[in-house]
């Protein structure tokens, strides 16, 4: 780690990244054509266990395309958790559809599936064409379960209810690459899965994403939409409005090197999680988010919970002694452009937001980094008014 600072999340680029990227430069394949893109897609689909993988410029684009291929359009509704990074809600709006915000489960912080079941039974009506929201009169077309911080949503009951109500399930697995739900990879469980390779994700291509699916038809349509809806290689003929959403060969080369390390990264992050949990275990005042019983999580992020009255001070103090920590995302249904959307029985998420702190989570953390973070966290939780006098001196 850098000298006097422990960053929240820093990529680990100590494998064959230089070698693979240099090969692209040497071969002049730097843009969206070239061998690495195909190879990266095929490695990802093998890893996930999906029939198809279509790369995209980022995870948000993957979500946008996933919604389009499942037929989500203007005036439709999509169920989205309110506790998440904002990308899935924005992707719904790019399609002209509206999110209906759902609560999070206290177990793992993902979508509360029991509330989805209740919403569909009590607030919706099934008609021949599909499911309609009685309050808004709009058709509910899809659900986006987000595997928050790498912890898988309870997918089996979700898939079951969505089958009954004919909803598409688009997994936002952007934070959970490498996490298992009942032994199966996230991103392979829904009708479509979306991945992100942004710089702070478990593996990175600088920026990038991937859409995964078992549907031949959806995969072909996704590829078409991401390449400007061009109909053939030679003539510039296009049959609908498409997008320039492709990943480049340079990015894919980086991704190939990162993917070689993914299993190690998951292993290391799980060890760090154990260490945080053990060191924080004694404390009455601090909680630590653990994986749900149905999951083996990649522990993309580590989350501690403190009293809501202390959270802001604790974050400020930790940041001023060089430990980069952050609050959890503000709930989306409270953000100005989403305040007019429906939020269904959001009772748990506000308390999670009020008390949560994301802790440093880089693969490169040392045991002493973790001990230092935990000591500081304990110190500022027990003595919130203590002044920060000096930054730490690295002893490693
Ligand atoms: C990172 C992330 C995305 C996608 O982000 P990009 O930066 O567009 O790759 C989508 N959803 C969630 C929950 C995320 O954390």
Short mmCIF file of C-alpha atoms and ligand atoms in Angstrom, two decimals:
data_model
loop_
_atom_site.label_atom_id
_atom_site.label_comp_id
_atom_site.label_asym_id
_atom_site.label_seq_id
_atom_site.Cartn_x
_atom_site.Cartn_y
_atom_site.Cartn_z
CA UNK A 1 0.00 0.00 0.00
CA UNK A 2 1.07 3.58 -0.55
CA UNK A 3 2.95 5.39 2.15
CA UNK A 4 0.61 7.04 4.54
CA UNK A 5 -2.70 6.03 3.14
CA UNK A 6 -4.86 2.96 2.97
CA UNK A 7 -7.09 3.42 -0.11
CA UNK A 8 -10.62 2.08 -0.20
CA UNK A 9 -9.98 -0.06 -3.24
CA UNK A 10 -6.92 -0.31 -5.41
CA UNK A 11 -6.53 -2.73 -8.33
CA UNK A 12 -3.94 -5.50 -8.16
CA UNK A 13 -2.02 -5.54 -11.46
CA UNK A 14 0.81 -7.89 -10.72
CA UNK A 15 0.11 -10.68 -13.21
CA UNK A 16 0.61 -10.69 -16.98
CA UNK A 17 -1.15 -7.36 -17.60
CA UNK A 18 1.92 -5.61 -19.09
CA UNK A 19 2.71 -8.56 -21.30
CA UNK A 20 -0.78 -8.89 -22.76
CA UNK A 21 -1.31 -5.16 -23.24
CA UNK A 22 2.11 -4.80 -24.87
CA UNK A 23 1.21 -7.59 -27.29
CA UNK A 24 -1.81 -5.53 -28.44
CA UNK A 25 0.38 -2.49 -28.97
CA UNK A 26 2.99 -4.53 -30.84
CA UNK A 27 0.28 -6.04 -33.07
CA UNK A 28 -1.53 -2.69 -33.52
CA UNK A 29 -4.81 -4.25 -32.36
CA UNK A 30 -5.86 -1.53 -29.98
CA UNK A 31 -9.52 -0.95 -30.79
CA UNK A 32 -12.67 -3.03 -30.97
CA UNK A 33 -11.30 -5.58 -33.44
CA UNK A 34 -8.57 -8.04 -32.45
CA UNK A 35 -8.21 -11.46 -30.84
CA UNK A 36 -8.42 -10.54 -27.14
CA UNK A 37 -12.08 -9.51 -27.12
CA UNK A 38 -13.29 -12.91 -28.38
CA UNK A 39 -10.93 -14.71 -26.03
CA UNK A 40 -12.00 -12.67 -23.03
CA UNK A 41 -15.66 -13.31 -23.82
CA UNK A 42 -15.08 -17.02 -24.11
CA UNK A 43 -13.08 -17.19 -20.83
CA UNK A 44 -15.82 -15.28 -19.03
CA UNK A 45 -18.60 -17.50 -20.31
CA UNK A 46 -16.65 -20.61 -19.30
CA UNK A 47 -15.99 -19.16 -15.88
CA UNK A 48 -19.61 -18.12 -15.29
CA UNK A 49 -21.12 -21.16 -16.96
CA UNK A 50 -23.29 -19.27 -19.48
CA UNK A 51 -23.76 -20.09 -23.17
CA UNK A 52 -22.95 -16.56 -24.32
CA UNK A 53 -20.97 -13.55 -23.20
CA UNK A 54 -21.12 -10.21 -25.02
CA UNK A 55 -18.60 -7.59 -23.95
CA UNK A 56 -19.59 -3.96 -23.42
CA UNK A 57 -17.90 -0.64 -22.78
CA UNK A 58 -18.94 -0.77 -19.10
CA UNK A 59 -21.35 -2.45 -16.72
CA UNK A 60 -23.99 0.25 -17.07
CA UNK A 61 -24.10 -0.36 -20.83
CA UNK A 62 -24.48 -4.10 -20.17
CA UNK A 63 -27.52 -3.34 -17.99
CA UNK A 64 -28.98 -1.00 -20.62
CA UNK A 65 -28.60 -3.62 -23.36
CA UNK A 66 -29.94 -6.40 -21.11
CA UNK A 67 -33.10 -4.37 -20.49
CA UNK A 68 -33.51 -3.63 -24.20
CA UNK A 69 -33.17 -7.26 -25.29
CA UNK A 70 -35.77 -8.40 -22.75
CA UNK A 71 -38.18 -5.90 -24.30
CA UNK A 72 -38.28 -3.26 -21.55
CA UNK A 73 -39.46 -0.04 -23.16
CA UNK A 74 -41.16 3.31 -22.53
CA UNK A 75 -43.78 3.20 -19.79
CA UNK A 76 -42.77 -0.20 -18.42
CA UNK A 77 -41.70 -0.78 -14.83
CA UNK A 78 -38.70 -2.65 -13.46
CA UNK A 79 -38.18 -3.65 -9.82
CA UNK A 80 -34.84 -2.31 -8.57
CA UNK A 81 -33.41 -2.25 -5.04
CA UNK A 82 -33.12 1.22 -3.52
CA UNK A 83 -29.86 0.26 -1.83
CA UNK A 84 -27.40 -0.02 -4.69
CA UNK A 85 -25.08 1.99 -6.87
CA UNK A 86 -27.33 4.06 -9.13
CA UNK A 87 -26.44 2.39 -12.47
CA UNK A 88 -29.35 -0.11 -12.67
CA UNK A 89 -31.96 2.59 -11.99
CA UNK A 90 -30.41 4.85 -14.63
CA UNK A 91 -30.33 1.99 -17.15
CA UNK A 92 -34.08 1.53 -16.61
CA UNK A 93 -34.64 5.23 -17.36
CA UNK A 94 -32.45 5.03 -20.52
CA UNK A 95 -35.16 2.67 -21.83
CA UNK A 96 -37.91 5.12 -20.92
CA UNK A 97 -39.11 2.72 -18.23
CA UNK A 98 -39.52 3.47 -14.50
CA UNK A 99 -37.94 1.77 -11.52
CA UNK A 100 -40.09 0.64 -8.61
CA UNK A 101 -37.80 0.68 -5.61
CA UNK A 102 -37.66 -2.35 -3.35
CA UNK A 103 -36.20 -2.84 0.12
CA UNK A 104 -33.02 -4.71 1.00
CA UNK A 105 -32.77 -7.82 3.10
CA UNK A 106 -30.83 -7.52 6.37
CA UNK A 107 -29.18 -10.80 5.28
CA UNK A 108 -26.53 -9.85 2.73
CA UNK A 109 -28.20 -6.48 1.90
CA UNK A 110 -29.51 -7.66 -1.49
CA UNK A 111 -33.09 -7.42 -2.70
CA UNK A 112 -35.60 -8.60 -0.08
CA UNK A 113 -37.25 -11.36 -2.09
CA UNK A 114 -40.11 -11.81 0.37
CA UNK A 115 -41.12 -8.20 -0.29
CA UNK A 116 -40.96 -8.77 -4.04
CA UNK A 117 -43.32 -11.73 -3.57
CA UNK A 118 -45.65 -9.62 -1.46
CA UNK A 119 -45.53 -6.71 -3.92
CA UNK A 120 -46.43 -8.94 -6.86
CA UNK A 121 -49.26 -10.68 -5.00
CA UNK A 122 -50.77 -7.63 -3.31
CA UNK A 123 -49.97 -4.68 -5.55
CA UNK A 124 -50.08 -6.25 -9.00
CA UNK A 125 -52.57 -7.98 -11.18
CA UNK A 126 -51.91 -10.71 -13.72
CA UNK A 127 -53.49 -10.19 -17.11
CA UNK A 128 -53.15 -12.24 -20.28
CA UNK A 129 -50.34 -9.96 -21.61
CA UNK A 130 -48.42 -9.77 -18.37
CA UNK A 131 -48.23 -8.28 -14.89
CA UNK A 132 -49.60 -4.80 -14.12
CA UNK A 133 -48.96 -2.53 -11.15
CA UNK A 134 -52.44 -1.66 -9.80
CA UNK A 135 -51.31 1.69 -8.40
CA UNK A 136 -49.63 3.07 -11.54
CA UNK A 137 -51.42 1.01 -14.19
CA UNK A 138 -48.03 0.26 -15.78
CA UNK A 139 -46.74 -3.13 -16.83
CA UNK A 140 -43.99 -4.66 -14.70
CA UNK A 141 -41.55 -6.35 -17.07
CA UNK A 142 -38.38 -7.22 -15.18
CA UNK A 143 -36.50 -7.37 -11.89
CA UNK A 144 -32.86 -6.45 -11.33
CA UNK A 145 -31.46 -8.27 -8.31
CA UNK A 146 -28.12 -6.64 -7.40
CA UNK A 147 -25.63 -8.83 -5.55
CA UNK A 148 -24.61 -6.01 -3.22
CA UNK A 149 -20.94 -5.92 -2.20
CA UNK A 150 -20.59 -9.40 -3.72
CA UNK A 151 -23.26 -11.09 -1.56
CA UNK A 152 -25.70 -13.09 -3.69
CA UNK A 153 -29.42 -12.40 -3.53
CA UNK A 154 -31.59 -15.44 -2.68
CA UNK A 155 -32.19 -16.30 -6.33
CA UNK A 156 -34.28 -19.51 -6.19
CA UNK A 157 -37.44 -17.99 -4.71
CA UNK A 158 -36.95 -14.90 -6.88
CA UNK A 159 -36.73 -16.96 -10.07
CA UNK A 160 -39.80 -18.90 -9.01
CA UNK A 161 -42.00 -15.86 -8.39
CA UNK A 162 -40.73 -14.18 -11.57
CA UNK A 163 -41.63 -17.20 -13.62
CA UNK A 164 -45.14 -17.10 -12.20
CA UNK A 165 -45.53 -13.37 -13.00
CA UNK A 166 -43.64 -13.60 -16.32
CA UNK A 167 -40.88 -11.17 -15.37
CA UNK A 168 -37.36 -11.18 -16.80
CA UNK A 169 -34.61 -11.52 -14.20
CA UNK A 170 -31.54 -9.44 -15.01
CA UNK A 171 -28.80 -10.11 -12.48
CA UNK A 172 -26.63 -7.13 -11.69
CA UNK A 173 -23.53 -9.20 -10.94
CA UNK A 174 -21.23 -6.23 -11.40
CA UNK A 175 -19.98 -6.54 -7.83
CA UNK A 176 -20.12 -10.30 -7.46
CA UNK A 177 -17.91 -11.92 -10.10
CA UNK A 178 -16.61 -15.10 -8.45
CA UNK A 179 -19.39 -15.32 -5.83
CA UNK A 180 -21.37 -18.54 -5.59
CA UNK A 181 -25.07 -19.00 -4.90
CA UNK A 182 -25.72 -22.59 -3.81
CA UNK A 183 -22.54 -23.57 -5.64
CA UNK A 184 -23.36 -21.73 -8.88
CA UNK A 185 -21.72 -18.57 -10.21
CA UNK A 186 -23.66 -15.33 -9.98
CA UNK A 187 -24.31 -13.94 -13.46
CA UNK A 188 -25.46 -17.38 -14.63
CA UNK A 189 -28.60 -17.63 -12.52
CA UNK A 190 -31.03 -15.15 -14.07
CA UNK A 191 -32.14 -14.78 -17.69
CA UNK A 192 -29.29 -12.36 -18.21
CA UNK A 193 -26.30 -11.36 -16.12
CA UNK A 194 -24.31 -8.11 -16.17
CA UNK A 195 -20.68 -7.73 -15.13
CA UNK A 196 -18.44 -4.70 -14.66
CA UNK A 197 -14.67 -4.39 -14.98
CA UNK A 198 -14.42 -0.87 -13.65
CA UNK A 199 -11.20 0.01 -11.78
CA UNK A 200 -12.65 -0.71 -8.33
CA UNK A 201 -14.28 -4.06 -9.18
CA UNK A 202 -12.74 -7.43 -8.29
CA UNK A 203 -11.07 -7.60 -11.71
CA UNK A 204 -10.63 -4.61 -13.98
CA UNK A 205 -10.10 -3.69 -17.62
CA UNK A 206 -9.86 0.01 -16.73
CA UNK A 207 -13.50 0.24 -17.73
CA UNK A 208 -15.59 -2.48 -19.24
CA UNK A 209 -18.53 -4.79 -18.86
CA UNK A 210 -20.09 -8.03 -20.06
CA UNK A 211 -23.55 -9.37 -20.60
CA UNK A 212 -24.08 -13.11 -20.10
CA UNK A 213 -27.05 -15.25 -21.11
CA UNK A 214 -28.09 -18.73 -22.22
CA UNK A 215 -30.42 -17.33 -24.87
CA UNK A 216 -29.03 -17.47 -28.43
CA UNK A 217 -31.55 -14.89 -29.55
CA UNK A 218 -30.82 -12.38 -26.79
CA UNK A 219 -27.06 -12.77 -27.20
CA UNK A 220 -27.30 -12.08 -30.94
CA UNK A 221 -29.51 -9.05 -30.37
CA UNK A 222 -27.16 -7.75 -27.66
CA UNK A 223 -24.18 -8.05 -30.00
CA UNK A 224 -26.12 -6.27 -32.72
CA UNK A 225 -27.16 -3.40 -30.45
CA UNK A 226 -23.63 -2.91 -29.07
CA UNK A 227 -22.17 -2.61 -32.60
CA UNK A 228 -24.40 0.22 -33.91
CA UNK A 229 -26.97 -2.34 -35.15
CA UNK A 230 -24.85 -2.91 -38.23
CA UNK A 231 -26.18 -5.70 -40.43
CA UNK A 232 -23.04 -6.92 -42.17
CA UNK A 233 -19.27 -6.51 -42.21
CA UNK A 234 -18.95 -4.71 -45.52
CA UNK A 235 -21.90 -2.46 -46.24
CA UNK A 236 -22.92 0.23 -43.80
CA UNK A 237 -26.45 -0.97 -43.45
CA UNK A 238 -28.17 -0.65 -40.08
CA UNK A 239 -31.65 -1.88 -39.23
CA UNK A 240 -32.33 -0.05 -35.95
CA UNK A 241 -30.79 2.56 -33.68
CA UNK A 242 -27.75 0.92 -32.16
CA UNK A 243 -25.00 1.90 -29.75
CA UNK A 244 -21.23 2.03 -29.78
CA UNK A 245 -20.95 -0.07 -26.66
CA UNK A 246 -18.04 -2.38 -27.48
CA UNK A 247 -15.02 -3.20 -25.38
CA UNK A 248 -11.61 -2.64 -26.97
CA UNK A 249 -8.92 -5.22 -27.57
CA UNK A 250 -6.59 -3.34 -25.20
CA UNK A 251 -9.14 -3.53 -22.40
CA UNK A 252 -9.86 -7.18 -23.09
CA UNK A 253 -6.14 -7.98 -22.95
CA UNK A 254 -5.99 -6.43 -19.50
CA UNK A 255 -9.08 -8.44 -18.59
CA UNK A 256 -7.49 -11.72 -19.67
CA UNK A 257 -4.55 -11.13 -17.36
CA UNK A 258 -6.85 -10.14 -14.51
CA UNK A 259 -9.08 -13.17 -15.02
CA UNK A 260 -6.07 -15.45 -14.52
CA UNK A 261 -5.88 -14.04 -10.99
CA UNK A 262 -9.58 -14.02 -10.14
CA UNK A 263 -9.62 -17.25 -8.12
CA UNK A 264 -6.68 -15.97 -6.04
CA UNK A 265 -8.36 -12.60 -5.55
CA UNK A 266 -11.53 -14.22 -4.24
CA UNK A 267 -9.49 -16.36 -1.90
CA UNK A 268 -7.48 -13.40 -0.60
CA UNK A 269 -10.55 -11.22 -0.17
CA UNK A 270 -12.26 -13.97 1.80
CA UNK A 271 -9.22 -14.22 4.08
CA UNK A 272 -9.24 -10.46 4.63
CA UNK A 273 -12.95 -10.70 5.48
CA UNK A 274 -12.23 -13.39 8.10
CA UNK A 275 -9.53 -11.22 9.57
CA UNK A 276 -11.78 -8.16 9.81
CA UNK A 277 -14.50 -10.29 11.36
CA UNK A 278 -12.19 -11.86 13.92
CA UNK A 279 -10.65 -8.54 14.95
CA UNK A 280 -14.01 -6.78 15.15
CA UNK A 281 -15.67 -9.78 16.78
CA UNK A 282 -14.99 -8.60 20.33
CA UNK A 283 -16.68 -5.26 19.84
CA UNK A 284 -20.23 -4.68 21.11
CA UNK A 285 -20.48 -1.45 19.11
CA UNK A 286 -19.45 -2.50 15.63
CA UNK A 287 -21.16 -4.98 13.32
CA UNK A 288 -19.58 -6.58 10.28
CA UNK A 289 -21.53 -7.72 7.22
CA UNK A 290 -21.18 -11.44 6.58
CA UNK A 291 -22.19 -13.64 3.64
CA UNK A 292 -25.70 -15.14 3.53
CA UNK A 293 -26.05 -18.85 4.40
CA UNK A 294 -26.74 -19.74 0.73
CA UNK A 295 -23.58 -18.07 -0.53
CA UNK A 296 -19.84 -18.13 -0.86
CA UNK A 297 -19.20 -14.44 -1.49
CA UNK A 298 -16.29 -12.76 -3.21
CA UNK A 299 -16.41 -10.08 -0.46
CA UNK A 300 -15.89 -7.32 -3.02
CA UNK A 301 -16.47 -4.71 -0.31
CA UNK A 302 -16.30 -4.95 3.48
CA UNK A 303 -19.00 -3.22 5.44
CA UNK A 304 -19.04 -2.32 9.11
CA UNK A 305 -22.02 -0.97 11.02
CA UNK A 306 -21.75 1.60 13.79
CA UNK A 307 -24.32 3.61 15.67
CA UNK A 308 -26.00 6.10 13.26
CA UNK A 309 -25.11 8.91 15.66
CA UNK A 310 -21.42 8.14 15.23
CA UNK A 311 -21.19 7.22 11.58
CA UNK A 312 -20.32 10.64 10.16
CA UNK A 313 -17.65 11.40 12.76
CA UNK A 314 -16.13 7.95 12.46
CA UNK A 315 -15.88 8.32 8.68
CA UNK A 316 -14.36 11.80 8.99
CA UNK A 317 -11.81 10.67 11.56
CA UNK A 318 -10.78 7.56 9.67
CA UNK A 319 -10.36 9.55 6.46
CA UNK A 320 -8.25 12.15 8.24
CA UNK A 321 -5.85 9.53 9.48
CA UNK A 322 -5.34 8.20 5.98
CA UNK A 323 -7.82 5.34 6.02
CA UNK A 324 -10.13 5.81 3.08
CA UNK A 325 -13.65 4.78 4.07
CA UNK A 326 -17.05 5.73 2.72
CA UNK A 327 -20.70 5.66 3.59
CA UNK A 328 -22.90 3.22 1.67
CA UNK A 329 -24.71 4.74 -1.33
CA UNK A 330 -27.57 7.10 -0.60
CA UNK A 331 -30.84 5.32 -1.21
CA UNK A 332 -31.91 5.89 -4.79
CA UNK A 333 -35.56 6.59 -4.03
CA UNK A 334 -34.41 9.66 -2.06
CA UNK A 335 -32.38 11.15 -4.94
CA UNK A 336 -34.07 14.08 -6.72
CA UNK A 337 -34.72 12.45 -10.11
CA UNK A 338 -36.23 9.33 -8.53
CA UNK A 339 -38.34 10.85 -5.74
CA UNK A 340 -41.50 10.59 -7.81
CA UNK A 341 -41.05 6.85 -8.41
CA UNK A 342 -42.82 4.30 -6.26
CA UNK A 343 -40.88 2.84 -3.31
CA UNK A 344 -42.48 -0.24 -1.81
CA UNK A 345 -42.20 -0.82 1.95
CA UNK A 346 -38.62 0.39 2.28
CA UNK A 347 -38.12 -0.19 6.03
CA UNK A 348 -34.72 -1.84 6.35
CA UNK A 349 -32.56 0.08 3.87
CA UNK A 350 -32.64 3.46 5.69
CA UNK A 351 -31.12 1.96 8.85
CA UNK A 352 -28.44 0.20 6.81
CA UNK A 353 -27.58 3.44 5.05
CA UNK A 354 -27.49 5.37 8.35
CA UNK A 355 -25.06 2.98 10.02
CA UNK A 356 -22.93 1.45 7.25
CA UNK A 357 -19.28 2.20 6.51
CA UNK A 358 -17.34 0.62 3.66
CA UNK A 359 -13.83 -0.32 4.73
CA UNK A 360 -10.63 -0.67 2.69
CA UNK A 361 -10.93 -3.79 0.57
CA UNK A 362 -7.99 -4.00 -1.83
CA UNK A 363 -6.51 -7.41 -2.55
CA UNK A 364 -3.14 -5.89 -1.60
CA UNK A 365 -4.08 -5.11 2.02
CA UNK A 366 -1.60 -6.51 4.52
CA UNK A 367 -2.54 -8.02 7.88
CA UNK A 368 -1.12 -4.94 9.57
CA UNK A 369 -3.21 -2.66 7.34
CA UNK A 370 -6.33 -4.50 8.48
CA UNK A 371 -5.25 -4.38 12.11
CA UNK A 372 -4.62 -0.65 11.76
CA UNK A 373 -8.06 -0.04 10.25
CA UNK A 374 -9.75 -2.07 12.98
CA UNK A 375 -7.82 -0.33 15.79
CA UNK A 376 -8.75 3.06 14.40
CA UNK A 377 -12.37 2.00 13.98
CA UNK A 378 -12.54 0.74 17.57
CA UNK A 379 -10.81 3.84 18.85
CA UNK A 380 -13.12 6.30 17.12
CA UNK A 381 -16.23 4.34 17.99
CA UNK A 382 -15.38 4.28 21.70
CA UNK A 383 -13.93 7.80 21.78
CA UNK A 384 -15.71 9.71 19.03
CA UNK A 385 -14.37 13.09 20.15
CA UNK A 386 -10.72 12.13 20.15
CA UNK A 387 -8.66 14.35 17.86
CA UNK A 388 -6.61 12.90 15.05
CA UNK A 389 -3.07 14.11 15.74
CA UNK A 390 -0.93 12.29 13.25
CA UNK A 391 -1.23 10.04 10.27
CA UNK A 392 0.13 6.56 10.55
CA UNK A 393 3.70 5.66 9.82
CA UNK A 394 4.00 2.51 7.79
CA UNK A 395 5.89 -0.17 9.67
CA UNK A 396 5.66 -2.97 7.09
C1 LIG B 1 -20.13 -0.93 -10.74
C2 LIG B 1 -21.56 -1.15 -10.82
C3 LIG B 1 -22.26 -1.11 -12.04
C4 LIG B 1 -21.64 -0.85 -13.38
O1 LIG B 1 -20.70 0.12 -13.36
P1 LIG B 1 -19.80 0.57 -14.57
O2 LIG B 1 -18.94 1.58 -13.90
O3 LIG B 1 -20.71 1.15 -15.59
O4 LIG B 1 -19.01 -0.58 -15.11
C5 LIG B 1 -23.61 -1.40 -12.03
N1 LIG B 1 -24.24 -1.72 -10.89
C6 LIG B 1 -23.61 -1.76 -9.70
C7 LIG B 1 -24.39 -2.16 -8.50
C8 LIG B 1 -22.26 -1.46 -9.61
O5 LIG B 1 -21.66 -1.50 -8.42
#
